[in-house]
Amino acid sequence: MRTDSSPGDLPAREHLPAGSAGTPVLDVVIPVYNEEKDLQRCVVRLHEHLERTFPYAFRITVADNASTDTTPRVAARLESQIPEVRSCRLELKGRGRALRTVWSASDAPVLAYMDVDLSTDLNALLPLVAPLISGHSDLAIGSRLARSSRVVRGAKREFISRGYNLILRGSLQARFSDAQCGFKAIRRDVAQVLLPLIEDTGWFFDTEMLVLAERAGLRIHEVPVDWVDDPDSTVHIVRTATDDLKGVWRVGRALGTGSLPLDRLARPFGDDPRDRDLTDVPGGLARQLVGFCVVGALSTLFYLLLYSGFRTFSGSQVANALALLVSAVANTAANRRLTFGVRGRGGAVRHQAQGLVVFGIGLALTSGSLAALNAATSSPAHSTELAVLIAANLAATVLRFLLFRAWVFPDRRDGTSSTVVAQHTPAAAPPPYDNTCDNAHDNIRDNGYDTDGFRARDAADRTWGDATVQLQPVRPYDHDPRDAR
């Protein structure tokens, strides 16, 4: 996605290199609320699985969402007994708030989370995070709706889940298959730029994160999972569904008005270092051609309908001028948004003014064609007029694309070149991990967040460092037999 501003703050994806181990590669967050019965079983089982199968250092963080039972004591006991376990206490409820707090303060380059009921088979954990470690993808999600997934759940939850995903596809044009599976991972460098754009602090947090990432062109990897429904789940389905629908409306409105700076999440062209050295390569030419052709075809049909309508009460020249003027304004607006990815109101008046200049050129071309036709025959047939206008509009369309691309919506990435060359500088060493939520809140507040809403006050001016660290395999692979359900 491109706007008149910077092409994005994210560097090209890099494979996390193997080296000396220090910082955990993976931080798995388990958000809990009144889970005193299941917490210990979940953490112990997850820890044993990671010790057997995960080849890098890891951490398990229990994020307590203002529990009122003995969950905090259970988490503290697990932290004292298992070196890789940390606990974090929040005084406000909300799964999204818990994930935002821990992910924002974590120093691990790969961040994940899973539900405490462990409904998802843990054998999918390594395939989930491997594309993020390798640099292939930005986010990864477990999908219960993939063809090879094996799912055991009731008809009611099946219907709600599929219905919700249909709503996302129809309203927000989402292409990922499963927004609600509590089994996701994200690269830390992506999370640092994406989290300030997410408003929700509850169950809709996942969906909002995925929709914004997908709209920004980030790569989302899907992993088919085996999943068994937890019959004792405490999720309030009706209230959660209502909140989700409100979130869909809010995000859809924000995307429609262009108020989200998604261009900040854009990756440079090509993640291979050889691609970053290419010069004079037009960015997004194929996509722009497809978008322009679609908009052009619709604009031509719109123009012909307008011309036929205006022709009933005016001459051919007047009808052509009016039809071309109205369709030109609509064409410029559509190309601005859909073809060249310009969001928001900035520069809209200037773009329309330049579009009218392009309209004038098209008007001269089509009017000249009509004048030539009228000179050749005194009473041309209506079908002949339309045929001449179609040919003239095709020529004007090619010229319009070239002028739009080179003049109206130029690629202003550096001010000197249309190619972005990623500049990599060594990132400062990340601070030691702080396992207290009080200090996590302080760290987030110092970076410009509100700890209740976590809205970035200076997100547009802040540049995040690269979270890549030197990694080293610390445990051999070991076969993990499937746990009995």
Coordinates of C-alpha atoms in Angstrom, one line a residue:
M1 CA 0.0 0.0 0.0
R2 CA 1.3 3.4 -0.9
T3 CA 0.4 6.9 0.1
D4 CA 2.1 10.3 -0.4
S5 CA 4.0 9.7 2.8
S6 CA 6.9 7.3 3.7
P7 CA 6.7 3.8 2.2
G8 CA 6.9 2.2 5.7
D9 CA 9.0 1.7 8.8
L10 CA 9.4 -2.0 8.6
P11 CA 12.7 -3.4 7.2
A12 CA 12.9 -6.4 4.9
R13 CA 12.4 -9.7 6.7
E14 CA 15.5 -11.4 7.8
H15 CA 16.2 -15.0 9.0
L16 CA 17.0 -14.9 12.7
P17 CA 20.6 -16.0 12.6
A18 CA 21.9 -18.8 14.9
G19 CA 24.6 -17.6 17.3
S20 CA 25.2 -17.3 21.0
A21 CA 22.0 -17.9 23.0
G22 CA 21.0 -15.2 25.5
T23 CA 17.5 -13.8 24.8
P24 CA 14.8 -16.3 24.4
V25 CA 13.8 -16.7 20.7
L26 CA 10.1 -17.4 21.5
D27 CA 7.9 -15.9 24.2
V28 CA 4.6 -17.8 24.5
V29 CA 1.9 -15.8 26.4
I30 CA -1.0 -17.5 28.1
P31 CA -3.7 -15.0 29.0
V32 CA -5.8 -16.2 31.9
Y33 CA -8.8 -15.2 34.0
N34 CA -9.8 -17.3 37.0
E35 CA -8.0 -20.4 35.7
E36 CA -6.7 -21.8 39.0
K37 CA -7.7 -25.4 38.0
D38 CA -6.2 -25.5 34.6
L39 CA -3.2 -23.2 34.8
Q40 CA -0.6 -25.5 36.3
R41 CA -1.5 -28.4 34.0
C42 CA -1.3 -26.2 31.0
V43 CA 2.0 -24.6 31.8
V44 CA 3.7 -27.9 32.8
R45 CA 2.5 -29.6 29.6
L46 CA 3.6 -26.7 27.4
H47 CA 7.0 -26.5 29.1
E48 CA 7.6 -30.2 28.7
H49 CA 6.6 -30.0 25.0
L50 CA 8.9 -27.1 24.3
E51 CA 11.8 -28.7 26.1
R52 CA 11.5 -31.8 23.9
T53 CA 10.8 -30.2 20.5
F54 CA 11.8 -26.6 20.3
P55 CA 15.5 -26.1 19.4
Y56 CA 16.0 -22.6 20.7
A57 CA 15.6 -20.9 24.1
F58 CA 12.1 -20.0 25.0
R59 CA 9.9 -18.3 27.7
I60 CA 6.4 -18.9 28.9
T61 CA 4.6 -15.8 30.3
V62 CA 1.4 -16.1 32.2
A63 CA -0.7 -12.9 31.8
D64 CA -3.3 -12.8 34.6
N65 CA -6.3 -10.6 33.6
A66 CA -7.4 -9.4 37.1
S67 CA -8.3 -12.9 38.4
T68 CA -10.3 -13.0 41.6
D69 CA -9.4 -16.6 42.6
T70 CA -6.0 -18.1 43.4
T71 CA -4.7 -17.9 39.8
P72 CA -2.0 -15.3 40.8
R73 CA -0.6 -17.6 43.4
V74 CA -0.5 -20.5 41.1
A75 CA 1.3 -18.4 38.5
A76 CA 3.8 -17.2 41.1
R77 CA 4.5 -20.7 42.2
L78 CA 5.1 -21.9 38.6
E79 CA 7.5 -18.9 38.1
S80 CA 9.5 -20.0 41.2
Q81 CA 9.6 -23.6 40.2
I82 CA 10.3 -23.4 36.4
P83 CA 13.1 -21.1 35.2
E84 CA 11.5 -20.5 31.8
V85 CA 8.2 -19.3 33.3
R86 CA 7.3 -15.7 34.1
S87 CA 4.1 -14.2 35.5
C88 CA 2.4 -10.9 34.8
R89 CA -0.5 -9.4 36.7
L90 CA -3.0 -6.9 35.1
E91 CA -5.6 -5.1 37.2
L92 CA -8.0 -4.8 34.2
K93 CA -9.6 -7.6 32.2
G94 CA -9.2 -8.1 28.5
R95 CA -7.3 -10.7 26.4
G96 CA -6.1 -8.0 24.0
R97 CA -4.9 -5.8 26.8
A98 CA -2.9 -8.7 28.3
L99 CA -1.3 -9.6 24.9
R100 CA -0.5 -5.9 24.2
T101 CA 1.1 -5.5 27.6
V102 CA 3.4 -8.5 27.5
W103 CA 4.2 -8.3 23.8
S104 CA 5.2 -4.7 24.0
A105 CA 7.6 -5.3 26.9
S106 CA 9.0 -8.6 25.6
D107 CA 12.5 -8.9 24.2
A108 CA 11.9 -12.1 22.3
P109 CA 12.0 -11.8 18.5
V110 CA 9.0 -14.1 18.1
L111 CA 5.9 -13.7 20.2
A112 CA 3.0 -16.1 20.4
Y113 CA 0.0 -16.9 22.5
M114 CA -2.3 -19.8 23.1
D115 CA -5.4 -20.4 25.2
V116 CA -5.0 -22.0 28.6
D117 CA -7.3 -24.9 27.7
L118 CA -4.7 -26.2 25.2
S119 CA -7.5 -27.0 22.7
T120 CA -5.0 -26.8 19.9
D121 CA -2.6 -29.8 19.5
L122 CA 0.9 -28.6 20.5
N123 CA 2.5 -30.4 17.6
A124 CA 1.4 -27.3 15.5
L125 CA 3.5 -24.9 17.6
L126 CA 6.8 -25.4 15.8
P127 CA 5.2 -25.1 12.3
L128 CA 3.5 -22.0 13.6
V129 CA 6.7 -20.1 14.6
A130 CA 9.1 -21.6 12.0
P131 CA 8.1 -19.2 9.2
L132 CA 8.6 -16.3 11.5
I133 CA 12.1 -17.4 12.5
S134 CA 13.1 -18.1 8.9
G135 CA 11.9 -14.6 7.8
H136 CA 9.3 -16.0 5.4
S137 CA 6.2 -14.5 7.1
D138 CA 5.2 -11.7 9.5
L139 CA 2.4 -13.4 11.3
A140 CA 1.2 -17.0 11.7
I141 CA -2.2 -18.3 12.8
G142 CA -3.6 -21.7 13.5
S143 CA -6.6 -22.5 11.3
R144 CA -9.4 -24.9 12.3
L145 CA -11.1 -24.3 9.0
A146 CA -8.3 -25.6 6.7
R147 CA -9.2 -28.7 4.8
S148 CA -6.6 -30.9 6.6
S149 CA -7.5 -29.6 10.1
R150 CA -9.2 -32.1 12.4
V151 CA -11.7 -30.4 14.7
V152 CA -14.0 -31.7 17.4
R153 CA -16.7 -29.2 18.6
G154 CA -20.4 -28.8 18.8
A155 CA -22.7 -27.7 16.0
K156 CA -23.4 -24.4 17.7
R157 CA -19.8 -23.2 18.0
E158 CA -19.1 -24.5 14.5
F159 CA -22.0 -22.4 13.1
I160 CA -20.9 -19.3 15.0
S161 CA -17.3 -19.7 13.9
R162 CA -18.0 -20.2 10.2
G163 CA -20.7 -17.4 10.2
Y164 CA -18.2 -15.0 11.8
N165 CA -15.6 -15.7 9.2
L166 CA -18.1 -15.2 6.4
I167 CA -19.0 -11.8 7.9
L168 CA -15.3 -10.9 7.9
R169 CA -14.9 -12.0 4.2
G170 CA -18.0 -10.1 3.1
S171 CA -17.5 -6.9 5.1
L172 CA -13.8 -6.5 5.4
Q173 CA -12.6 -8.6 2.5
A174 CA -10.6 -10.8 4.8
R175 CA -8.7 -13.7 3.1
F176 CA -7.5 -15.5 6.2
S177 CA -9.6 -18.5 7.1
D178 CA -9.8 -18.4 10.9
A179 CA -9.7 -15.2 13.0
Q180 CA -10.7 -16.7 16.4
C181 CA -8.4 -19.6 16.9
G182 CA -6.4 -18.9 20.1
F183 CA -3.1 -20.0 18.5
K184 CA -1.2 -17.2 16.9
A185 CA 2.4 -15.8 16.6
I186 CA 3.9 -12.5 15.3
R187 CA 7.5 -11.2 14.8
R188 CA 8.4 -8.6 17.4
D189 CA 9.5 -6.0 14.9
V190 CA 6.1 -6.2 13.2
A191 CA 4.2 -6.2 16.6
Q192 CA 6.0 -3.0 17.6
V193 CA 4.6 -1.1 14.6
L194 CA 1.3 -2.9 14.4
L195 CA 0.2 -2.8 18.0
P196 CA -0.2 1.1 18.2
L197 CA -2.8 0.8 15.4
I198 CA -5.0 -1.7 17.3
E199 CA -7.7 -0.2 19.5
D200 CA -9.5 -3.3 20.9
T201 CA -8.5 -4.7 24.2
G202 CA -10.8 -7.7 24.3
W203 CA -11.6 -10.7 22.1
F204 CA -11.7 -8.7 18.8
F205 CA -8.0 -7.9 19.3
D206 CA -7.0 -10.9 17.1
T207 CA -9.3 -10.0 14.3
E208 CA -8.3 -6.4 14.2
M209 CA -4.6 -7.3 14.2
L210 CA -5.1 -9.7 11.3
V211 CA -7.3 -7.4 9.2
L212 CA -4.8 -4.5 9.5
A213 CA -1.8 -6.7 8.8
E214 CA -3.5 -8.2 5.7
R215 CA -4.6 -4.7 4.4
A216 CA -1.0 -3.5 4.9
G217 CA 0.3 -6.3 2.7
L218 CA 2.0 -8.3 5.5
R219 CA 2.4 -12.0 5.0
I220 CA 0.2 -14.2 7.1
H221 CA 1.0 -17.9 7.3
E222 CA -1.7 -20.4 8.2
V223 CA -1.1 -23.7 9.9
P224 CA -3.8 -26.5 9.9
V225 CA -4.4 -27.6 13.5
D226 CA -6.1 -30.4 15.3
W227 CA -8.5 -28.8 17.8
V228 CA -10.8 -30.2 20.5
D229 CA -13.4 -27.9 21.9
D230 CA -13.3 -27.2 25.7
P231 CA -16.8 -27.8 27.1
D232 CA -16.0 -25.8 30.2
S233 CA -15.1 -22.6 28.3
T234 CA -16.1 -19.4 30.1
V235 CA -16.4 -17.3 27.0
H236 CA -19.8 -15.5 26.8
I237 CA -20.7 -16.2 23.2
V238 CA -23.5 -13.6 22.8
R239 CA -21.6 -10.7 24.4
T240 CA -18.4 -11.6 22.5
A241 CA -20.3 -11.8 19.2
T242 CA -21.9 -8.4 19.8
D243 CA -18.5 -6.8 20.6
D244 CA -17.0 -8.4 17.5
L245 CA -19.7 -7.0 15.3
K246 CA -19.1 -3.6 16.8
G247 CA -15.4 -4.0 16.1
V248 CA -16.1 -5.0 12.5
W249 CA -18.1 -1.8 12.0
R250 CA -15.4 0.3 13.6
V251 CA -12.5 -1.2 11.6
G252 CA -14.5 -1.1 8.3
R253 CA -15.3 2.6 8.8
A254 CA -11.6 3.4 9.6
L255 CA -10.5 1.5 6.5
G256 CA -13.2 3.2 4.4
T257 CA -12.1 6.7 5.4
G258 CA -8.4 6.0 5.2
S259 CA -7.7 7.1 8.7
L260 CA -5.3 4.3 9.4
P261 CA -1.6 4.8 8.4
L262 CA -1.2 1.3 7.1
D263 CA 1.6 2.5 4.7
R264 CA 3.9 2.5 7.8
L265 CA 3.7 -1.3 7.7
A266 CA 4.8 -1.7 4.1
R267 CA 7.8 -3.9 3.4
P268 CA 10.5 -2.9 0.9
F269 CA 10.3 -4.6 -2.6
G270 CA 11.8 -8.0 -2.2
D271 CA 13.3 -9.6 0.9
D272 CA 16.3 -11.0 -0.9
P273 CA 19.3 -8.6 -0.4
R274 CA 19.9 -8.8 -4.2
D275 CA 16.5 -7.3 -4.8
R276 CA 17.3 -4.3 -2.6
D277 CA 20.1 -3.3 -5.0
L278 CA 17.9 -3.1 -8.0
T279 CA 17.5 0.3 -9.5
D280 CA 14.9 1.9 -11.8
V281 CA 12.3 -0.9 -11.1
P282 CA 8.7 0.4 -11.2
G283 CA 7.1 -0.5 -7.9
G284 CA 3.7 -2.4 -8.2
L285 CA 3.4 -1.9 -11.9
A286 CA 1.5 -5.2 -12.5
R287 CA -1.0 -4.6 -9.7
Q288 CA -1.5 -1.0 -10.8
L289 CA -2.2 -2.1 -14.4
V290 CA -4.8 -4.6 -13.2
G291 CA -6.5 -2.0 -11.0
F292 CA -6.4 0.6 -13.6
C293 CA -7.9 -1.7 -16.2
V294 CA -10.7 -2.7 -13.9
V295 CA -11.5 0.9 -13.0
G296 CA -11.2 1.9 -16.7
A297 CA -13.6 -0.7 -17.8
L298 CA -16.2 0.3 -15.3
S299 CA -15.6 4.0 -16.1
T300 CA -16.1 3.3 -19.8
L301 CA -19.4 1.6 -19.1
F302 CA -20.4 4.5 -16.8
Y303 CA -19.4 7.0 -19.5
L304 CA -21.4 5.3 -22.2
L305 CA -24.5 5.2 -20.0
L306 CA -24.1 8.9 -19.2
Y307 CA -23.5 9.7 -22.9
S308 CA -26.6 7.9 -24.0
G309 CA -28.6 9.7 -21.3
F310 CA -27.3 13.1 -22.1
R311 CA -27.6 12.5 -25.9
T312 CA -31.4 12.3 -25.6
F313 CA -31.7 16.0 -24.9
S314 CA -28.4 17.5 -26.2
G315 CA -26.0 17.3 -29.1
S316 CA -23.2 14.9 -29.4
Q317 CA -20.5 17.3 -28.4
V318 CA -22.3 18.5 -25.2
A319 CA -23.3 15.0 -24.3
N320 CA -19.7 13.8 -24.7
A321 CA -18.3 16.7 -22.6
L322 CA -20.8 16.2 -19.8
A323 CA -20.4 12.4 -19.7
L324 CA -16.6 12.6 -19.8
L325 CA -16.5 15.2 -17.0
V326 CA -18.7 13.2 -14.6
S327 CA -16.9 9.9 -15.4
A328 CA -13.5 11.6 -15.1
V329 CA -14.1 12.8 -11.5
A330 CA -15.3 9.3 -10.6
N331 CA -12.4 7.7 -12.4
T332 CA -9.8 9.9 -10.6
A333 CA -11.3 9.1 -7.2
A334 CA -11.4 5.4 -7.9
N335 CA -7.9 5.2 -9.2
R336 CA -6.6 7.3 -6.3
R337 CA -7.9 4.8 -3.8
L338 CA -7.9 1.4 -5.6
T339 CA -5.1 1.6 -8.1
F340 CA -2.5 3.8 -6.5
G341 CA -3.4 3.1 -2.8
V342 CA -3.6 6.7 -1.7
R343 CA -5.6 7.0 1.5
G344 CA -7.1 9.9 3.4
R345 CA -8.0 13.4 2.2
G346 CA -4.5 14.8 1.9
G347 CA -3.9 16.0 -1.7
A348 CA -7.4 15.0 -2.9
V349 CA -8.2 18.4 -4.3
R350 CA -4.8 18.6 -6.1
H351 CA -5.3 15.1 -7.5
Q352 CA -8.8 16.0 -8.8
A353 CA -7.4 19.2 -10.4
Q354 CA -4.7 17.2 -12.1
G355 CA -7.3 14.6 -13.1
L356 CA -9.3 17.4 -14.8
V357 CA -6.2 18.3 -16.9
V358 CA -6.0 14.7 -17.9
F359 CA -9.8 14.9 -18.6
G360 CA -9.1 17.9 -20.9
I361 CA -6.7 15.8 -22.9
G362 CA -9.2 13.0 -23.2
L363 CA -11.9 15.5 -24.1
A364 CA -9.7 16.9 -26.9
L365 CA -9.1 13.4 -28.2
T366 CA -12.7 12.2 -28.2
S367 CA -14.1 15.5 -29.4
G368 CA -11.6 15.5 -32.3
S369 CA -12.8 12.0 -33.2
L370 CA -16.4 13.1 -33.2
A371 CA -15.5 16.1 -35.3
A372 CA -13.7 14.0 -37.8
L373 CA -16.7 11.6 -37.9
N374 CA -19.2 14.5 -38.5
A375 CA -16.9 15.9 -41.2
A376 CA -16.9 12.5 -43.0
T377 CA -20.7 12.0 -42.9
S378 CA -23.5 14.5 -42.1
S379 CA -25.8 12.1 -40.1
P380 CA -23.7 9.3 -38.6
A381 CA -25.6 6.5 -36.9
H382 CA -25.7 6.3 -33.1
S383 CA -23.9 3.0 -33.2
T384 CA -21.2 4.5 -35.3
E385 CA -20.7 7.3 -32.8
L386 CA -20.4 4.8 -30.0
A387 CA -17.8 2.8 -31.9
V388 CA -15.7 5.8 -32.7
L389 CA -15.9 7.0 -29.0
I390 CA -14.9 3.5 -27.8
A391 CA -11.8 3.6 -29.9
A392 CA -10.9 7.1 -28.9
N393 CA -11.5 6.3 -25.2
L394 CA -9.1 3.3 -25.5
A395 CA -6.4 5.6 -26.7
A396 CA -7.2 8.1 -24.0
T397 CA -7.1 5.4 -21.4
V398 CA -3.5 4.4 -22.2
L399 CA -2.5 8.1 -22.1
R400 CA -4.4 8.6 -18.8
F401 CA -2.6 5.7 -17.1
L402 CA 0.8 7.1 -18.1
L403 CA -0.1 10.5 -16.8
F404 CA -1.6 9.2 -13.6
R405 CA 1.5 7.1 -12.8
A406 CA 4.1 9.7 -13.8
W407 CA 2.4 13.0 -12.8
V408 CA -0.8 12.7 -10.7
F409 CA 0.2 9.8 -8.4
P410 CA 4.0 9.6 -8.7
D411 CA 6.0 7.1 -6.6
R412 CA 7.5 9.5 -4.0
R413 CA 9.5 7.2 -1.9
D414 CA 12.9 8.9 -1.5
G415 CA 12.2 12.1 -3.6
T416 CA 15.0 10.9 -5.9
S417 CA 14.3 7.3 -6.9
S418 CA 11.3 5.0 -7.2
T419 CA 13.2 2.1 -5.6
V420 CA 13.6 1.7 -1.8
V421 CA 17.0 0.5 -0.7
A422 CA 16.8 -0.8 2.8
Q423 CA 19.5 0.6 5.1
H424 CA 20.3 -1.7 7.9
T425 CA 22.1 -0.4 11.0
P426 CA 23.0 -2.5 14.0
A427 CA 20.2 -2.3 16.6
A428 CA 21.0 -1.5 20.2
A429 CA 20.9 -4.4 22.6
P430 CA 17.4 -4.9 23.9
P431 CA 16.9 -4.2 27.6
P432 CA 16.7 -7.2 30.0
Y433 CA 13.2 -8.6 30.3
D434 CA 11.2 -7.2 33.2
N435 CA 8.7 -9.8 34.6
T436 CA 6.5 -7.3 36.5
C437 CA 3.5 -5.7 34.9
D438 CA 4.1 -2.5 36.7
N439 CA 7.4 -2.0 34.9
A440 CA 5.9 -3.2 31.7
H441 CA 3.2 -0.5 32.0
D442 CA 6.0 2.1 32.7
N443 CA 7.9 1.0 29.6
I444 CA 4.8 1.3 27.4
R445 CA 3.9 4.6 28.9
D446 CA 7.4 6.0 28.2
N447 CA 7.1 5.0 24.6
G448 CA 3.9 7.0 24.1
Y449 CA 1.1 4.6 25.0
D450 CA -1.9 5.0 27.2
T451 CA -2.0 1.8 29.4
D452 CA -5.8 1.6 29.2
G453 CA -6.3 2.2 25.5
F454 CA -2.7 1.8 24.3
R455 CA -3.1 4.4 21.6
A456 CA 0.1 5.8 20.2
R457 CA 0.4 9.6 20.6
D458 CA 3.5 9.9 18.5
A459 CA 3.3 6.7 16.3
A460 CA 3.9 8.7 13.1
D461 CA 7.2 10.1 14.3
R462 CA 8.7 7.1 16.1
T463 CA 11.0 4.5 14.5
W464 CA 11.4 1.1 16.1
G465 CA 14.6 -0.8 16.3
D466 CA 15.1 -4.2 14.8
A467 CA 14.6 -6.9 17.3
T468 CA 16.9 -9.5 15.6
V469 CA 19.2 -11.3 18.1
Q470 CA 21.8 -13.9 17.8
L471 CA 20.3 -17.3 18.3
Q472 CA 21.7 -20.7 18.9
P473 CA 19.9 -24.1 19.1
V474 CA 20.0 -25.2 22.7
R475 CA 18.1 -28.5 22.6
P476 CA 18.1 -31.3 20.1
Y477 CA 14.9 -32.3 18.3
D478 CA 13.0 -35.0 20.0
H479 CA 9.9 -36.8 18.8
D480 CA 6.8 -35.6 20.7
P481 CA 4.2 -38.4 20.8
R482 CA 0.6 -37.1 20.4
D483 CA -0.8 -36.3 23.8
A484 CA -3.9 -38.2 24.7
R485 CA -7.1 -36.1 24.6

